[in-house]
Amino acid sequence: MFTTTSKRILNITVMQPKIAKNKHVCVAYLRVSTDDQADNGLSLDYQEEQCKKAAIRDGYTDINIIRDEGKSGTSLQRKGIQEVIELAKNKEISMVYVTHSDRLARNILDHAFLRHTFRSNGVELKYLNGQSSGNDAVSTMADNMFASVNQYHSDNTREKSQEATDKKARDGYWPTHAPVGYLNCENPDKLCEKVAKRIIIPNPKTGQLVTEAFKLYATGQYNTYELNQIMYEKGLVSNVGKKLVESVFTNMLKNRLYLGEIYWRGISVKKGKHEPLIDEDTFNKVQSVSTKHVGGRCRRRKYFWLLNGYVFCPIHNRRFCAEFHLNKSKAYYHCPHRDGCGKYVEKSDLEKQVSDKFKNLQFEPEFVNSIIERVKLIFETRRNDYYAKHRGFLNRKNAYEAKLKTVEDRLIDQTLSKDDYTRIKDEIKAAIAVVDSQINSLAKTKEVNIDTASEILNFTKDIYNVYMRSPEQLQKKFIGFFFERFEVQNGLIIKYRYSPLFEGLIQEKVLFYKTSKPEKALEITADSEVIIDPKLGAYRDSNPN
Ligand SMILES: [Zn+2]
């Protein structure tokens, strides 16, 4: 019954004056992730019903129901959404209905992409529960905020599951897929603690081959390419039965997990709980052979380059590059022009200058209020919806319990046999258990709703703190949301330009600066930062796009 293909469910032929064929065609886009599926508040049927109602109310006669079932909103690689995009691009539709913006996307870039695709093809977008999706600046702002919040939730969920895996790693258990040579399995010790339920053990087929690969490589007689081929012929394959990709094989030879150690997202445990496949001596020999082979290349530390793509050198009009300076153990951004600009800017320094820019941003109280009003409305709608459903479930439960009482009475009256009584009683008990589980999963949606509301409120109140608290990935999206570029000279941000979206908002006067000193906009000195008064218009260079 659930497919991702569209089907026209209503095709009422009415006499119409000749107009573009798409005018009466709309899409109801429905999505559930695997997590949502058990959840009534998000079921496909519920979404379909809501969207259909709205479409009929708006006078649509041709409604395409497009579903993505069991698909996460974190990517657009979904058959259904791709179909919607196609229909929009071919201008075959004029409206898309979704129950809530998070059905479309759980990340701000995808969300922006969809909006743009719809808008540029004359397709309207309507959310049934939630913010308006009009094209005015305030609605766009609100819409983008919801998109950030949707993403925040997705990131937050990931962080939570990371907490669990981190704990497992700290306790000495490898928390994820077993690398080649090991197998994931249940702990045979049934009384073990919870983190130890799933463990890794040497793979009986490939474990010994991994050991052998280390020993052969340690002789210095082989390069990784040859050795990978030799080991493959001996039967060393990945856990899905394929020959190891070159990089996997090379990384295997560097992986300290085989020594019995655990390295997981910054956590290191010298004595893991799994059985090592290699001794320290062989491992060290392998590392020294490997260093000789690649000419002693140094291992780079990993950094997240928050500002990549946003920082420019105004003299050479080049994007800054990010670099880790080995001698000084510090990370820098710098102008990559061959003559150089002399100065490198320390990563943390420049990133702090950017975060300070967020300090200056504040929303007009009226704007905050309008957002809060919207949030309240959404929240109330959802809460009413929640209580209505909750009541429905309780009524059902009560009805079952009344039924149970009736059959008990009939057993006592002896109008029901003992066997029939047992059968009916079991059926009713099972039905009650189902209702109970529905009530439980409904309670989960309520928590999420409250979180969403409070996140949005926090966001509008104090953008700087939200920015500072966010994980780097999300910070980067905030930067992209507000800013288009920063120009840096002598280590200081001397000019910056807002994103087109944000500039639109400034013109709508929904934002202002805390520092509303009427500075002259483009007066630049080497050591002072320009404060741009939004009333004078943000800085633009000769190429506004
Ligand atoms: Zn330069």
XYZ file of C-alpha atoms and ligand atoms in Angstrom:
546
model
C 0.000 0.000 0.000
C 2.790 2.446 0.736
C 4.786 3.295 -2.316
C 6.741 6.313 -3.310
C 5.057 6.632 -6.662
C 2.435 9.264 -7.119
C -1.150 8.465 -7.729
C -3.879 10.838 -8.591
C -6.580 10.345 -6.099
C -9.076 12.929 -7.199
C -9.775 13.750 -10.767
C -12.901 15.765 -10.866
C -13.592 17.097 -14.316
C -15.175 20.467 -14.175
C -15.803 22.948 -16.945
C -13.003 25.462 -16.631
C -11.950 28.390 -18.736
C -8.689 27.709 -20.547
C -5.831 28.268 -18.132
C -2.385 26.779 -17.632
C -2.694 23.079 -16.987
C -0.776 23.217 -13.713
C -3.201 25.592 -12.035
C -5.303 22.791 -10.644
C -2.560 20.333 -9.891
C -0.946 20.122 -6.518
C 1.221 17.713 -4.596
C 0.686 16.420 -1.101
C 4.116 15.341 0.044
C 4.191 12.859 2.923
C 7.212 11.435 4.684
C 7.867 9.161 7.627
C 11.249 8.065 8.841
C 11.662 4.582 10.246
C 11.608 6.123 13.735
C 8.344 7.923 13.021
C 6.547 4.914 11.665
C 5.200 3.629 14.924
C 4.107 7.089 15.822
C 0.533 8.086 15.224
C 1.079 11.813 15.148
C 3.264 11.450 12.098
C 1.679 8.561 10.263
C 1.345 8.742 6.498
C -2.403 8.377 6.733
C -2.653 11.299 9.092
C -0.452 13.442 6.865
C -2.417 12.445 3.793
C -5.716 13.286 5.396
C -4.503 16.718 6.515
C -3.004 17.597 3.151
C -6.015 16.401 1.194
C -8.351 18.419 3.366
C -6.344 21.569 2.822
C -5.992 20.981 -0.918
C -9.710 20.444 -1.376
C -10.422 23.511 0.704
C -8.114 25.502 -1.571
C -10.027 24.266 -4.600
C -7.552 21.737 -5.966
C -9.097 19.073 -8.121
C -5.999 17.136 -8.992
C -3.966 16.020 -6.001
C -0.798 13.996 -6.397
C -0.053 12.039 -3.276
C 3.699 11.490 -3.087
C 5.124 9.440 -0.261
C 8.534 8.670 1.146
C 8.207 5.927 3.646
C 11.009 4.987 6.014
C 13.147 7.810 4.660
C 15.153 10.195 6.792
C 14.794 13.914 6.192
C 18.515 14.513 6.431
C 19.118 13.998 2.729
C 17.254 14.633 -0.505
C 18.118 11.185 -1.821
C 14.498 10.152 -1.544
C 12.519 8.914 -4.500
C 9.404 10.839 -3.558
C 11.012 14.214 -3.004
C 12.946 13.846 -6.250
C 9.636 13.303 -7.989
C 8.264 16.486 -6.423
C 11.331 18.411 -7.610
C 10.843 17.064 -11.146
C 7.179 18.038 -11.189
C 8.083 21.526 -9.972
C 10.841 21.961 -12.526
C 8.517 20.862 -15.313
C 5.977 23.341 -13.989
C 3.378 20.606 -13.756
C 2.176 21.694 -10.334
C 1.321 24.935 -8.652
C 1.302 23.970 -4.988
C 3.004 21.612 -2.567
C 1.371 20.691 0.725
C 3.232 19.266 3.690
C 2.001 18.939 7.243
C 5.156 20.432 8.674
C 8.375 21.852 7.267
C 10.466 19.060 8.798
C 8.714 16.596 6.465
C 10.538 18.290 3.565
C 14.034 18.542 4.980
C 15.907 18.375 8.194
C 18.768 20.477 7.046
C 18.908 24.102 6.178
C 20.689 23.787 2.853
C 18.248 21.242 1.445
C 15.419 23.310 2.765
C 16.714 26.434 1.054
C 17.245 24.481 -2.144
C 13.652 23.222 -2.162
C 12.243 26.661 -1.464
C 14.275 28.112 -4.268
C 13.261 25.378 -6.703
C 9.601 25.827 -5.899
C 9.701 29.582 -5.955
C 11.583 29.880 -9.210
C 9.033 27.588 -10.875
C 6.007 29.387 -9.553
C 5.158 26.624 -7.119
C 3.704 27.651 -3.776
C 4.507 25.803 -0.595
C 2.101 25.369 2.252
C 2.726 23.964 5.711
C -0.421 22.897 7.461
C 0.905 23.048 10.995
C 3.409 25.703 11.369
C 4.826 28.839 10.049
C 3.497 30.714 7.101
C 5.490 30.018 3.983
C 4.892 33.273 2.212
C 7.622 35.006 0.291
C 7.920 38.119 2.413
C 11.126 38.601 4.365
C 9.676 37.838 7.781
C 8.117 34.594 6.628
C 11.318 33.599 4.900
C 13.243 34.355 8.053
C 10.833 32.341 10.174
C 10.937 29.565 7.647
C 14.710 29.450 7.695
C 14.694 29.457 11.458
C 12.440 26.460 11.489
C 14.757 24.806 9.042
C 17.693 25.484 11.388
C 15.712 24.148 14.287
C 14.805 21.040 12.314
C 18.465 20.565 11.617
C 19.355 21.272 15.215
C 17.128 18.380 16.217
C 18.681 16.091 13.752
C 22.166 17.100 14.975
C 21.045 16.813 18.547
C 19.739 13.290 18.044
C 23.044 12.369 16.511
C 24.870 13.865 19.482
C 22.732 11.854 21.874
C 23.522 8.618 20.131
C 27.153 9.724 20.148
C 26.989 9.999 23.917
C 26.005 6.351 24.120
C 28.764 5.202 21.787
C 31.276 7.431 23.602
C 30.419 5.773 26.896
C 30.840 2.376 25.342
C 34.261 3.365 24.011
C 35.361 4.769 27.373
C 34.423 1.461 28.953
C 36.739 -0.285 26.530
C 34.222 -1.672 24.033
C 34.397 -0.894 20.332
C 31.092 0.898 19.780
C 30.424 0.455 16.086
C 30.919 -1.817 13.076
C 33.767 -4.234 13.531
C 36.768 -3.518 11.313
C 38.070 -6.230 9.013
C 39.323 -9.200 11.037
C 36.694 -8.791 13.730
C 33.021 -9.633 13.999
C 30.209 -7.876 15.873
C 28.318 -10.298 18.091
C 26.275 -10.711 21.236
C 28.252 -11.064 24.426
C 28.003 -14.747 25.456
C 28.104 -13.573 29.067
C 24.401 -12.961 29.652
C 25.031 -11.228 32.962
C 27.322 -8.554 31.502
C 26.628 -4.849 31.954
C 24.535 -3.021 29.368
C 27.406 -1.426 27.412
C 28.916 -4.861 26.902
C 25.879 -6.483 25.281
C 27.406 -6.190 21.823
C 31.104 -6.848 21.457
C 33.659 -7.586 18.776
C 35.529 -10.881 18.527
C 38.224 -12.058 16.090
C 36.608 -13.164 12.862
C 37.338 -16.907 12.543
C 37.783 -16.516 8.767
C 39.824 -13.309 8.498
C 41.283 -12.629 11.962
C 44.382 -14.768 11.402
C 44.857 -13.264 7.933
C 44.996 -9.770 9.419
C 47.707 -10.958 11.809
C 49.572 -12.477 8.892
C 49.275 -9.278 6.835
C 50.930 -7.303 9.653
C 53.733 -9.857 9.963
C 54.419 -9.924 6.225
C 54.392 -6.150 5.943
C 56.777 -5.857 8.909
C 59.415 -7.743 6.889
C 59.640 -4.708 4.598
C 59.458 -6.972 1.520
C 56.076 -5.804 0.303
C 54.295 -2.628 -0.558
C 50.675 -2.319 0.504
C 49.362 -2.750 -3.007
C 51.081 -6.114 -3.555
C 50.330 -7.289 -0.071
C 46.645 -6.474 -0.384
C 46.509 -8.642 -3.518
C 48.413 -11.501 -1.849
C 46.185 -11.409 1.222
C 43.069 -11.276 -0.958
C 44.171 -14.451 -2.703
C 44.619 -16.021 0.717
C 41.069 -15.056 1.607
C 41.304 -11.672 3.357
C 38.093 -9.928 2.441
C 35.984 -7.185 3.983
C 33.077 -8.052 6.215
C 30.810 -7.941 3.172
C 33.075 -10.368 1.295
C 34.879 -7.983 -1.053
C 38.560 -7.375 -1.694
C 39.758 -4.536 0.536
C 39.969 -1.130 -1.065
C 43.547 0.141 -1.080
C 42.918 2.872 1.504
C 41.133 0.457 3.825
C 44.061 -1.913 3.658
C 46.596 0.864 4.373
C 44.505 2.171 7.251
C 44.181 -1.325 8.632
C 47.953 -1.452 9.008
C 47.865 1.731 11.109
C 44.864 0.827 13.218
C 45.775 0.448 16.893
C 42.526 -1.404 17.493
C 44.388 -4.529 16.386
C 46.720 -3.958 19.333
C 43.774 -4.091 21.689
C 43.496 -0.311 22.038
C 40.472 1.843 21.395
C 40.479 5.223 19.704
C 37.089 6.697 19.247
C 36.266 10.366 18.658
C 39.045 11.687 20.872
C 38.632 8.929 23.437
C 41.573 6.585 23.857
C 41.625 3.435 25.913
C 44.916 1.545 26.160
C 43.407 -1.709 27.264
C 40.236 -2.381 25.347
C 38.076 -5.368 26.199
C 38.548 -7.058 22.818
C 41.211 -9.586 21.936
C 44.231 -8.082 20.119
C 45.279 -9.583 16.769
C 48.771 -8.191 16.815
C 51.580 -7.681 19.338
C 53.149 -4.313 20.013
C 56.523 -5.256 18.552
C 55.131 -6.276 15.140
C 52.853 -3.265 15.101
C 55.775 -0.890 15.685
C 57.820 -2.568 12.949
C 54.910 -2.110 10.562
C 54.757 1.591 11.398
C 58.433 2.137 10.773
C 58.296 0.281 7.441
C 55.243 2.297 6.497
C 56.959 5.602 7.355
C 59.912 4.671 5.142
C 57.621 3.782 2.273
C 55.755 7.042 2.219
C 58.838 9.175 2.853
C 58.087 10.115 6.407
C 54.957 12.086 5.711
C 53.580 13.555 8.903
C 50.188 12.920 10.199
C 48.015 15.987 10.164
C 45.732 16.916 12.942
C 42.116 17.218 12.028
C 40.467 20.595 12.184
C 37.075 21.833 11.303
C 37.589 24.940 9.197
C 34.639 26.992 10.225
C 35.346 29.953 7.975
C 36.418 28.210 4.779
C 34.762 29.931 1.859
C 33.798 33.049 3.775
C 37.105 34.866 4.281
C 38.702 36.953 1.537
C 41.818 38.991 1.002
C 40.637 42.333 -0.415
C 44.048 43.119 -1.946
C 44.354 39.985 -4.032
C 40.670 39.171 -4.096
C 41.395 35.604 -3.102
C 39.645 33.267 -0.716
C 41.690 32.542 2.365
C 43.111 29.072 2.791
C 43.221 27.177 6.028
C 46.419 25.546 7.123
C 47.869 23.753 10.061
C 51.355 25.004 10.883
C 53.410 22.003 11.895
C 56.315 23.847 13.523
C 54.163 26.032 15.679
C 51.359 23.519 16.226
C 48.818 26.146 15.357
C 46.061 26.485 12.809
C 45.832 29.495 10.510
C 43.834 31.119 7.790
C 45.866 32.959 5.189
C 45.754 34.559 1.765
C 47.050 32.051 -0.772
C 48.348 34.677 -3.246
C 51.878 33.834 -4.343
C 53.351 37.149 -3.131
C 51.640 36.572 0.168
C 50.095 39.077 2.487
C 52.637 38.698 5.214
C 50.255 37.820 7.933
C 48.612 34.603 8.830
C 45.592 34.889 11.100
C 45.328 32.366 13.839
C 42.257 30.173 13.438
C 40.843 30.770 16.892
C 41.474 34.508 16.639
C 39.607 34.936 13.370
C 36.798 32.675 14.458
C 36.396 34.750 17.582
C 36.166 37.914 15.510
C 33.365 36.285 13.540
C 31.540 35.093 16.637
C 31.749 38.654 17.987
C 29.795 39.744 14.945
C 26.931 37.664 16.287
C 27.074 39.626 19.532
C 26.022 42.677 17.613
C 23.011 41.073 16.067
C 19.768 41.380 17.823
C 16.213 41.057 16.756
C 13.705 43.874 17.058
C 11.351 43.122 19.952
C 8.388 43.271 17.563
C 10.016 40.663 15.436
C 10.699 38.429 18.412
C 7.095 38.869 19.451
C 5.794 37.977 16.039
C 7.941 34.842 16.098
C 6.779 33.988 19.588
C 3.178 34.419 18.467
C 3.741 32.052 15.597
C 5.454 29.558 17.820
C 2.685 29.726 20.375
C 0.131 29.141 17.684
C 1.969 26.123 16.349
C 2.581 24.847 19.798
C -1.039 25.247 20.808
C -2.271 23.584 17.638
C 0.037 20.692 18.277
C -0.825 20.528 21.928
C -4.551 20.486 21.174
C -3.871 17.870 18.609
C -1.943 15.921 21.207
C -4.701 16.127 23.803
C -7.356 15.200 21.250
C -5.405 12.112 20.332
C -4.572 11.346 23.910
C -8.253 11.560 24.862
C -9.112 9.338 21.932
C -6.713 6.690 23.146
C -7.966 6.907 26.722
C -11.561 6.556 25.546
C -10.602 3.510 23.594
C -8.798 2.080 26.595
C -11.797 2.737 28.843
C -14.076 1.063 26.331
C -11.888 -2.027 26.342
C -11.799 -2.076 30.121
C -15.595 -1.800 30.262
C -15.779 -4.691 27.839
C -13.460 -6.673 30.065
C -15.743 -6.022 33.003
C -18.762 -7.184 30.972
C -17.144 -10.497 30.076
C -16.155 -10.995 33.715
C -19.778 -10.410 34.695
C -20.925 -12.893 32.079
C -18.477 -15.454 33.400
C -19.955 -15.030 36.840
C -23.512 -15.172 35.388
C -22.376 -18.310 33.583
C -23.608 -16.916 30.241
C -20.062 -17.315 28.975
C -17.951 -20.475 29.056
C -14.574 -20.456 30.794
C -12.785 -21.046 27.438
C -14.631 -18.235 25.688
C -13.935 -15.975 28.630
C -10.184 -16.701 28.476
C -10.063 -16.154 24.716
C -11.991 -12.874 24.821
C -10.071 -11.658 27.839
C -6.746 -12.268 26.055
C -7.962 -10.446 22.977
C -9.026 -7.442 25.020
C -5.776 -7.428 27.005
C -3.807 -7.441 23.752
C -5.887 -4.553 22.428
C -5.245 -2.607 25.629
C -1.515 -3.217 25.304
C -1.619 -1.760 21.791
C -3.404 1.354 23.022
C -0.872 1.712 25.844
C 2.011 1.643 23.421
C 0.241 4.223 21.253
C -0.125 6.461 24.291
C 3.575 6.051 25.033
C 4.732 6.973 21.578
C 2.337 9.904 21.550
C 3.949 11.195 24.743
C 7.273 11.259 22.913
C 5.946 13.631 20.261
C 4.808 15.996 22.965
C 8.318 16.311 24.374
C 9.706 17.070 20.970
C 7.135 19.796 20.424
C 8.054 21.579 23.622
C 11.739 21.366 22.779
C 11.124 22.847 19.387
C 9.199 25.752 20.813
C 11.786 26.586 23.416
C 14.656 26.312 20.947
C 13.031 28.788 18.632
C 12.405 31.182 21.475
C 15.980 30.939 22.657
C 17.174 31.502 19.182
C 15.247 34.708 18.716
C 16.149 36.010 22.145
C 19.814 35.487 22.104
C 21.359 34.706 18.821
C 24.930 35.077 20.096
C 24.567 32.462 22.797
C 22.777 30.062 20.517
C 25.623 30.469 18.064
C 28.245 29.892 20.746
C 26.467 26.792 22.034
C 25.991 25.220 18.632
C 28.208 22.493 17.243
C 30.649 23.733 14.607
C 28.713 22.270 11.710
C 25.667 24.246 12.707
C 27.743 27.362 13.423
C 28.915 27.229 9.857
C 25.314 27.190 8.709
C 24.503 30.163 10.926
C 27.401 32.047 9.373
C 26.064 31.209 5.928
C 22.631 32.301 6.996
C 23.759 35.791 8.061
C 26.937 36.503 6.151
C 28.265 36.176 2.673
C 31.889 37.209 3.134
C 34.418 38.695 5.496
C 37.361 40.697 4.214
C 40.466 40.386 6.306
C 43.510 42.615 6.291
C 46.310 42.566 8.827
C 44.476 39.960 10.821
C 41.312 41.977 11.230
C 37.959 41.779 9.617
C 37.758 45.134 7.863
C 34.567 44.649 5.886
C 31.830 42.134 5.724
C 28.779 41.535 3.657
C 25.496 40.021 4.710
C 23.852 37.218 2.900
C 21.184 38.381 0.440
C 18.517 36.892 2.697
C 19.740 38.720 5.741
C 20.164 41.972 3.903
C 16.535 41.688 2.904
C 15.667 41.381 6.559
C 17.638 44.458 7.481
C 15.712 46.375 4.886
C 12.547 45.098 6.478
C 13.906 46.678 9.662
C 13.364 43.575 11.686
C 16.890 43.649 12.922
C 19.120 46.222 14.366
C 22.506 46.517 15.925
C 23.111 46.744 19.611
C 25.923 49.141 18.737
C 23.821 51.659 16.902
C 26.525 54.317 16.907
C 26.140 56.321 13.709
C 29.631 55.536 12.397
C 30.595 56.406 8.892
C 30.082 53.225 7.039
C 33.208 52.720 5.022
C 35.882 54.540 6.914
C 38.601 51.977 7.361
C 41.749 52.181 9.348
C 44.248 49.424 9.755
C 43.504 48.646 13.354
C 39.889 49.544 13.784
C 36.933 47.591 12.721
C 34.235 49.179 10.672
C 30.824 49.239 12.178
C 28.232 49.252 9.522
C 25.032 50.905 10.415
C 22.316 48.939 8.729
C 20.341 52.092 8.163
C 23.080 53.264 5.844
C 22.962 50.014 3.979
C 25.398 47.174 4.231
C 28.644 47.199 2.375
C 28.524 46.079 -1.212
C 31.385 45.550 -3.563
C 31.228 46.010 -7.296
C 29.796 42.558 -7.804
C 26.789 42.098 -5.574
C 26.386 38.487 -6.578
Zn 46.274 38.656 -0.179
